[in-house]
Coordinates of C-alpha atoms and ligand atoms in Angstrom, one line a residue:
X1 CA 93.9 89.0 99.1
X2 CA 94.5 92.7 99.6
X3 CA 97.0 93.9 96.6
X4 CA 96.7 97.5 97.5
X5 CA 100.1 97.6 98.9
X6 CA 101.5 96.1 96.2
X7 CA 100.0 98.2 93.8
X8 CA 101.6 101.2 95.6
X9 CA 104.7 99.7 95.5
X10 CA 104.5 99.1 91.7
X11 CA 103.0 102.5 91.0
X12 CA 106.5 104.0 92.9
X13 CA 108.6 101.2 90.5
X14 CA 106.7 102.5 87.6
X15 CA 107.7 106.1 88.4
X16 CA 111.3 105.0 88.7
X17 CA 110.9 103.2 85.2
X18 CA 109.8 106.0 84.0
X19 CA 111.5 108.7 85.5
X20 CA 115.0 106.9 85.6
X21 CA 115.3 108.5 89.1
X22 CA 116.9 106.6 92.3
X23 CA 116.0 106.7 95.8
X24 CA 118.8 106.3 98.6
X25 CA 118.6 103.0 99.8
X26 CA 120.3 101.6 102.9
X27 CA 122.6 99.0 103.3
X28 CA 123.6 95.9 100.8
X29 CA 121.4 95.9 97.7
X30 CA 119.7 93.3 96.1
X31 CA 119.1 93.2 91.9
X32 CA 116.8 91.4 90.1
X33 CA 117.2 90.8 86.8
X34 CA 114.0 89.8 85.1
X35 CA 115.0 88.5 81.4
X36 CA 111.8 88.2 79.0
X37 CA 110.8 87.6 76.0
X38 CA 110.4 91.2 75.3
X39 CA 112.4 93.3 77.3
X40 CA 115.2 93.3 80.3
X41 CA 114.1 94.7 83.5
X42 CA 116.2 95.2 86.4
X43 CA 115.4 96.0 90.1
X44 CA 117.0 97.2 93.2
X45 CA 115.5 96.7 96.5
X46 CA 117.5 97.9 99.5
X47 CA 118.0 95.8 102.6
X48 CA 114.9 96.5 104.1
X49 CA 113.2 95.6 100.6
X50 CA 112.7 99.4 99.5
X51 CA 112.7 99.6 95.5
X52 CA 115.4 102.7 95.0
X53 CA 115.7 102.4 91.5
X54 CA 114.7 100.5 87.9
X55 CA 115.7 100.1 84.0
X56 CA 114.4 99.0 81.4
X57 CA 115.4 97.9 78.0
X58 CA 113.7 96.6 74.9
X59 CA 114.9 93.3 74.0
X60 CA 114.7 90.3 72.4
X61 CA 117.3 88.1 74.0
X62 CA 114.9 85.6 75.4
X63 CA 112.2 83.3 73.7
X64 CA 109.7 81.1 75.0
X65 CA 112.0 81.0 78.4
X66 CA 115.4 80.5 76.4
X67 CA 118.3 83.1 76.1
X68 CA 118.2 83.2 72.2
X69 CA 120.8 86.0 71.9
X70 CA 123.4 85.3 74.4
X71 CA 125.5 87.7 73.5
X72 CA 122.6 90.5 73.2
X73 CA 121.6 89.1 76.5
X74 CA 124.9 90.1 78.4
X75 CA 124.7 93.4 76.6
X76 CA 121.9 94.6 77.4
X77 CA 122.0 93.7 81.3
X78 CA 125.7 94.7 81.5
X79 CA 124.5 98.7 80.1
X80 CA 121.2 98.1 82.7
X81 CA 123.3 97.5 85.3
X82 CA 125.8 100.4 84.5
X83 CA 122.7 103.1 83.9
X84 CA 121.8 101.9 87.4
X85 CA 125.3 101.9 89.3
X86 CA 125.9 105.6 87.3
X87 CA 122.6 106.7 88.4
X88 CA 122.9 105.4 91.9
X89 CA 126.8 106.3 92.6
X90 CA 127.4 102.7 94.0
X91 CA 127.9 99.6 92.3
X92 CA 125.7 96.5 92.4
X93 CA 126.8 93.3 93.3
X94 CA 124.5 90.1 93.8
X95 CA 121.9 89.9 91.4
X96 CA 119.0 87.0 90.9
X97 CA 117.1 86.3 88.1
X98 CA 114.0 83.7 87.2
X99 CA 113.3 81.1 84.9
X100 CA 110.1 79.7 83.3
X101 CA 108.8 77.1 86.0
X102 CA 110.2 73.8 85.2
X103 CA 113.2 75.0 83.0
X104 CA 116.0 72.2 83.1
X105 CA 119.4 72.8 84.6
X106 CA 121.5 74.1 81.8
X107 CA 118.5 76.9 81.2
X108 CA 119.2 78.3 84.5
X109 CA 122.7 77.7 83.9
X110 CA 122.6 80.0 81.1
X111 CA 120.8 82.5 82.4
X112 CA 123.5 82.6 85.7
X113 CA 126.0 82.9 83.1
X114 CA 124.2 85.8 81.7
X115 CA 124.3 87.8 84.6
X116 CA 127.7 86.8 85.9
X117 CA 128.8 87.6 82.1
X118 CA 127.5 91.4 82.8
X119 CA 129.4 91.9 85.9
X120 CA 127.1 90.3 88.9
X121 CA 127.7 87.5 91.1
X122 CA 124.7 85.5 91.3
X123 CA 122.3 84.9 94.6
X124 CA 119.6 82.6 93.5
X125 CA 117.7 82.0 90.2
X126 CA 113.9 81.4 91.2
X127 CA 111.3 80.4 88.9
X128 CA 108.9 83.7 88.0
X129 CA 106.1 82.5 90.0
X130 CA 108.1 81.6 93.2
X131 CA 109.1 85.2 92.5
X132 CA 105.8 86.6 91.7
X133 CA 104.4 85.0 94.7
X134 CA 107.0 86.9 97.1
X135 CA 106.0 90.5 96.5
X136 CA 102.6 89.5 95.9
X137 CA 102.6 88.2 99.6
X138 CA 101.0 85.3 98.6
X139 CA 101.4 81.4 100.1
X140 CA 98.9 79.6 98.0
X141 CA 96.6 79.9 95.1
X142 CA 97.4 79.6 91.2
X143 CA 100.1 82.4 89.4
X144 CA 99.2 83.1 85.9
X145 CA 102.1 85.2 83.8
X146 CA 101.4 86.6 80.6
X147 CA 104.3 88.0 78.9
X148 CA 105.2 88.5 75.6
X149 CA 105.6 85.3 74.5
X150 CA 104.1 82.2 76.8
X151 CA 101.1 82.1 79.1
X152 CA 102.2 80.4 82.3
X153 CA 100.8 78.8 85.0
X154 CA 102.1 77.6 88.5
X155 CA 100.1 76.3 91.3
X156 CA 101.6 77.3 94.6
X157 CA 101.2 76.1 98.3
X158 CA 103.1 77.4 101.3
X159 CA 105.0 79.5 99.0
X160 CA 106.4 76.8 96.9
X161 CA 105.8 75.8 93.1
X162 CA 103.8 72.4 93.2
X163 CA 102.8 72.1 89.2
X164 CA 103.2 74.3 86.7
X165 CA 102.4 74.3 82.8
X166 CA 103.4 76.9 79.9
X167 CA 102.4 77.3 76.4
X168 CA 103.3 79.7 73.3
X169 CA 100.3 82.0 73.8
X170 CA 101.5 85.9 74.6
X171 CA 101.2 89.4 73.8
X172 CA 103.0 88.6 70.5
X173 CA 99.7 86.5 69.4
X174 CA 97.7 89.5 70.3
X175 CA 99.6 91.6 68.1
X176 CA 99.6 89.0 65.3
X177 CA 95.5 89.0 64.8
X178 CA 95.4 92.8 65.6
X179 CA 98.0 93.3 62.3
X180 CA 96.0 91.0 60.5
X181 CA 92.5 92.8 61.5
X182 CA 93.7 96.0 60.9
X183 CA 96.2 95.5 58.0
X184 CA 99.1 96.9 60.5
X185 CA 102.9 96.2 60.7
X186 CA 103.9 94.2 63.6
X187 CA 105.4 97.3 65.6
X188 CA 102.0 99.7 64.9
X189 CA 99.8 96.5 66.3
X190 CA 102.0 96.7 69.2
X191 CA 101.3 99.8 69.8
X192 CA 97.7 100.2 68.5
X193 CA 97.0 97.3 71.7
X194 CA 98.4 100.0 74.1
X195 CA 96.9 103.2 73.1
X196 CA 93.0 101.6 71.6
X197 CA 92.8 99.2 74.3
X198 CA 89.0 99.6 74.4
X199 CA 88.9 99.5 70.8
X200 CA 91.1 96.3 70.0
X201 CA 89.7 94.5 73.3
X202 CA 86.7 92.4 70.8
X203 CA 89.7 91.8 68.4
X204 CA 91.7 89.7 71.0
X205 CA 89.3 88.2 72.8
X206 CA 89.9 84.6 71.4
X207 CA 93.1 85.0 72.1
X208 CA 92.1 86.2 75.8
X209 CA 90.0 83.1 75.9
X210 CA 92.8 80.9 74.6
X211 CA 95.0 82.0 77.5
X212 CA 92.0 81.3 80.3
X213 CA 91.1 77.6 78.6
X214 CA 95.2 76.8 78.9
X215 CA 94.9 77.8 82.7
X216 CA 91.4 76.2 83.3
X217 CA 93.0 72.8 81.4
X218 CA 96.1 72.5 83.0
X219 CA 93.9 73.2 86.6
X220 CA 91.5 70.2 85.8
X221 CA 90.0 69.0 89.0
X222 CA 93.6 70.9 91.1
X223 CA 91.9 72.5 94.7
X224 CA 92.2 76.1 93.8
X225 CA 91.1 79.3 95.8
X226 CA 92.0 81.9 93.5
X227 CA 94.2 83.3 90.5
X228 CA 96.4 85.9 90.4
X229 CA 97.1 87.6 86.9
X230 CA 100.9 89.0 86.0
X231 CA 102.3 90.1 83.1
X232 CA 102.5 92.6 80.4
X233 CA 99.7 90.8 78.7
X234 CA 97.4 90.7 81.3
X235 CA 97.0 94.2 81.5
X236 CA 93.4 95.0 80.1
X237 CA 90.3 95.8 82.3
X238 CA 88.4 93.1 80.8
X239 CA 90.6 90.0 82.1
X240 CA 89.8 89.2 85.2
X241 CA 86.1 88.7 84.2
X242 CA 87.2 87.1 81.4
X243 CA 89.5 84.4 83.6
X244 CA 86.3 84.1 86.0
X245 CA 83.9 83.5 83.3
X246 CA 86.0 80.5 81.7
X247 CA 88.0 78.9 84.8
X248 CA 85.2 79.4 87.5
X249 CA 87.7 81.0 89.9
X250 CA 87.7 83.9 91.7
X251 CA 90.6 86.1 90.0
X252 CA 92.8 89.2 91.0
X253 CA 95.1 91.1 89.3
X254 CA 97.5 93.8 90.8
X255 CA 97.3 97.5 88.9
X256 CA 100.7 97.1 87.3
X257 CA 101.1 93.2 86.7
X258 CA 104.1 94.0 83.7
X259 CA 106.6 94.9 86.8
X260 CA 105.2 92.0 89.1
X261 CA 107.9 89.5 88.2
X262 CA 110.9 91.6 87.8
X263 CA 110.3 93.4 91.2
X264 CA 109.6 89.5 92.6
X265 CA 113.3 88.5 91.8
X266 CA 114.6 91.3 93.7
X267 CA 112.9 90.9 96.6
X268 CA 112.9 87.3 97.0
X269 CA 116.4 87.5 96.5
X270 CA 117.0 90.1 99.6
X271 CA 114.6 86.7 101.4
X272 CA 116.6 84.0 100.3
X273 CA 120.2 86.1 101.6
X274 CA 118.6 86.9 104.9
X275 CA 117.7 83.3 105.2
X276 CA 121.1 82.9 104.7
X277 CA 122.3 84.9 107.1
X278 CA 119.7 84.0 110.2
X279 CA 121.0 80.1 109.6
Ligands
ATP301 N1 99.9 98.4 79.1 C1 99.8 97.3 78.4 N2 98.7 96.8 78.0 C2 98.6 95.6 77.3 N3 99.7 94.9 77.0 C3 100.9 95.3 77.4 C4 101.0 96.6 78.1 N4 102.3 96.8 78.3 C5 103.0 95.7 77.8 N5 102.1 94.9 77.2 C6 102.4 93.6 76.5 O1 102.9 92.7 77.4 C7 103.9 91.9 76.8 C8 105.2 92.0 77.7 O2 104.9 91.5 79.0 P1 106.1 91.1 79.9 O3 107.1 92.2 80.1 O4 105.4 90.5 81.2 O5 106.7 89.9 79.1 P2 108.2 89.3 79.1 O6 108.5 89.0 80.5 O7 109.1 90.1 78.3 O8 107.9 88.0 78.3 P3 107.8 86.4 78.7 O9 107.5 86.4 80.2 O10 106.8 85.8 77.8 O11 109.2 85.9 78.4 C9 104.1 92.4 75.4 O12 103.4 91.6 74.5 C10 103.5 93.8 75.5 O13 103.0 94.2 74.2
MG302 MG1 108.1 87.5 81.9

C-alpha cells in the first residue's frame, strides 16, 4: 500500500493543528470528533473531503474507550467546536465520532450524547478502525491503534471490521517505566518520550514488544497480508521492525499515525452522508 498521499494529507492537518489556521472549504462540512484517552481532536473535511481546519485539546475525558468525565467531555468539544466555527466564520453542524471496536450500545450512546450535548447533530459513530481504514484507503489487512491508553486491533476485509481485540497497553505504560527508569514525574516522562526518543527507545522496548505479542496473539493462525500502525504511540522509527520482527507480517505505518483516526471520522463521515444521498 502506497501511504504517501496520506501522509501529505496529514502533514497539511498537522500544520492546521499547529498553526490553528483554516482553509476555505466548499459546500456542507463534515466534523469528526475523535475522543481519546488523552486528548479531543476535531476535524473538518469539506464536501469534496478537503481538511480546512483542526483543534486540539488536552484531555482526559475518556479511558480505556469510556467517557469518564462526561461533563469535561461536552466541554471540551463544545469550546473545540466554537474555536473552529470562530475561526472558520461558519458554523458546523453534523459531526461523527468513533468508538473502541466492539463497544456496546450504551458506549456509543454516550459518546452521541457527548457531541449532541456540545451543539452537533450526529451523522454516524464508526468504530476507529472502520475510520482509520477510510483515509488510509485501505479494504483489508489488520489496523493496529496505539493511543494513550489501549492497544487495539481490528482485522478488516472489504472495508468492514471482522474481529477485533483491545487491551490496557498505551502510551501511558510507556511513560510509567520511563518515570520509573529515570526517577521522573509522570508529565516530564511524557515529555522526555517526545524530545529523547532515541534515547528512551531501549527503555520501552518491552513495552513495544508487549504491544506486538497482544497483536501477534489475538492474529493466531487469522490470513493476514499486512498491518498498518496508528496512533500517538506508534510513533517511533523503531516500530515497524519491531511489529515485523514479533508478528511475522509485513507492517506500514503512515508519517503522522496520532491524526490517522480523528481525520478517519471526518472523512468517513462525508462517505457514509453521500451514501446517503446517492440511495
Ligand atoms: N510524537 C510522539 N512520539 C511518541 N509518542 C507520542 C507522540 N505524540 C503523542 N504520543 C503519545 O501517544 C499517545 C496519544 O495517542 P493518541 O492521540 O492516538 O491517543 P488517544 O486517542 O488519546 O488514546 P486512546 O486511543 O488510547 O483512547 C500518548 O501516550 C502520547 O504520549
Ligand atoms: Mg485514539
Amino acid at each position: 500500500m502506497d501511504l504517501t498521499k496520506v501522509d501529505q494529507e496529514a502533514k497539511a492537518f498537522h500544520k492546521l493543528v499547529e498553526t490553528k489556521k483554516v482553509k476555505k472549504g466548499k459546500g456542507t462540512l463534515y466534523t469528526g470528533v475523535d475522543l481519546g484517552t488523552s486528548s479531543i481532536v476535531l476535524s473538518v473535511v469539506d464536501e469534496e473531503g478537503k481538511f480546512i481546519a483542526a483543534a486540539f485539546e488536552k484531555a482526559h475525558a475518556v479511558r480505556d474507550g469510556i467517557v469518564v468525565d462526561y461533563v469535561g467531555a461536552v466541554e471540551v468539544t463544545r469550546r473545540l467546536k466554537q474555536d473552529l466555527e470562530d475561526r472558520l466564520g461558519q458554523t458546523l453542524d453534523l459531526a461523527g465520532a468513533a468508538v473502541v471496536p466492539g463497544a456496546d450500545k450504551s458506549t456509543k450512546e454516550v459518546v452521541q450524547n457527548v457531541l449532541e450535548g456540545a451543539g452537533f447533530t450526529v451523522g454516524k459513530i464508526f468504530e476507529e478502525p472502520e475510520a482509520a481504514a477510510v483515509i488510509l484507503g485501505i479494504q483489508d489487512g489488520a489496523v493496529v491503534d496505539i493511543g494513550g491508553g489501549t492497544t487495539g486491533i481490528s482485522l478488516l476485509k472489504g472495508g468492514r471490521v471482522l474481529a477485533s481485540f483491545d487491551e490496557a497497553t498505551g502510551g501511558h505504560h510507556m511513560n510509567l517505566v520511563l518515570a520509573g527508569a529515570y526517577h521522573l514525574d509522570y508529565e516530564e516522562a511524557e515529555s522526555k518520550k517526545i524530545s529523547d526518543k532515541k534515547e528512551i527507545f531501549p527503555v520501552i522496548k518491552p513495552v513495544a514488544e508487549k504491544m506486538a505479542t497482544i497483536v501477534k496473539d489475538f492474529l493466531g493462525d487469522k490470513e493476514v497480508d499486512t498491518l498498518y500502525l496508528v496512533g500517538g504511540a506508534t510513533d517511533f522509527p523503531e516500530m515497524e521492525a519491531l511489529f515485523e520482527r514479533v508478528t511475522g507480517l509485513e507492517t506500514q505505518k503512515p508519517d503522522y499515525p496520532i491524526y490517522i483516526t480523528p481525520m478517519g471520522i471526518a472523512l468517513a463521515l462525508l462517505e457514509a452522508e453521500d451514501g446517503r444521498t446517492d440511495n
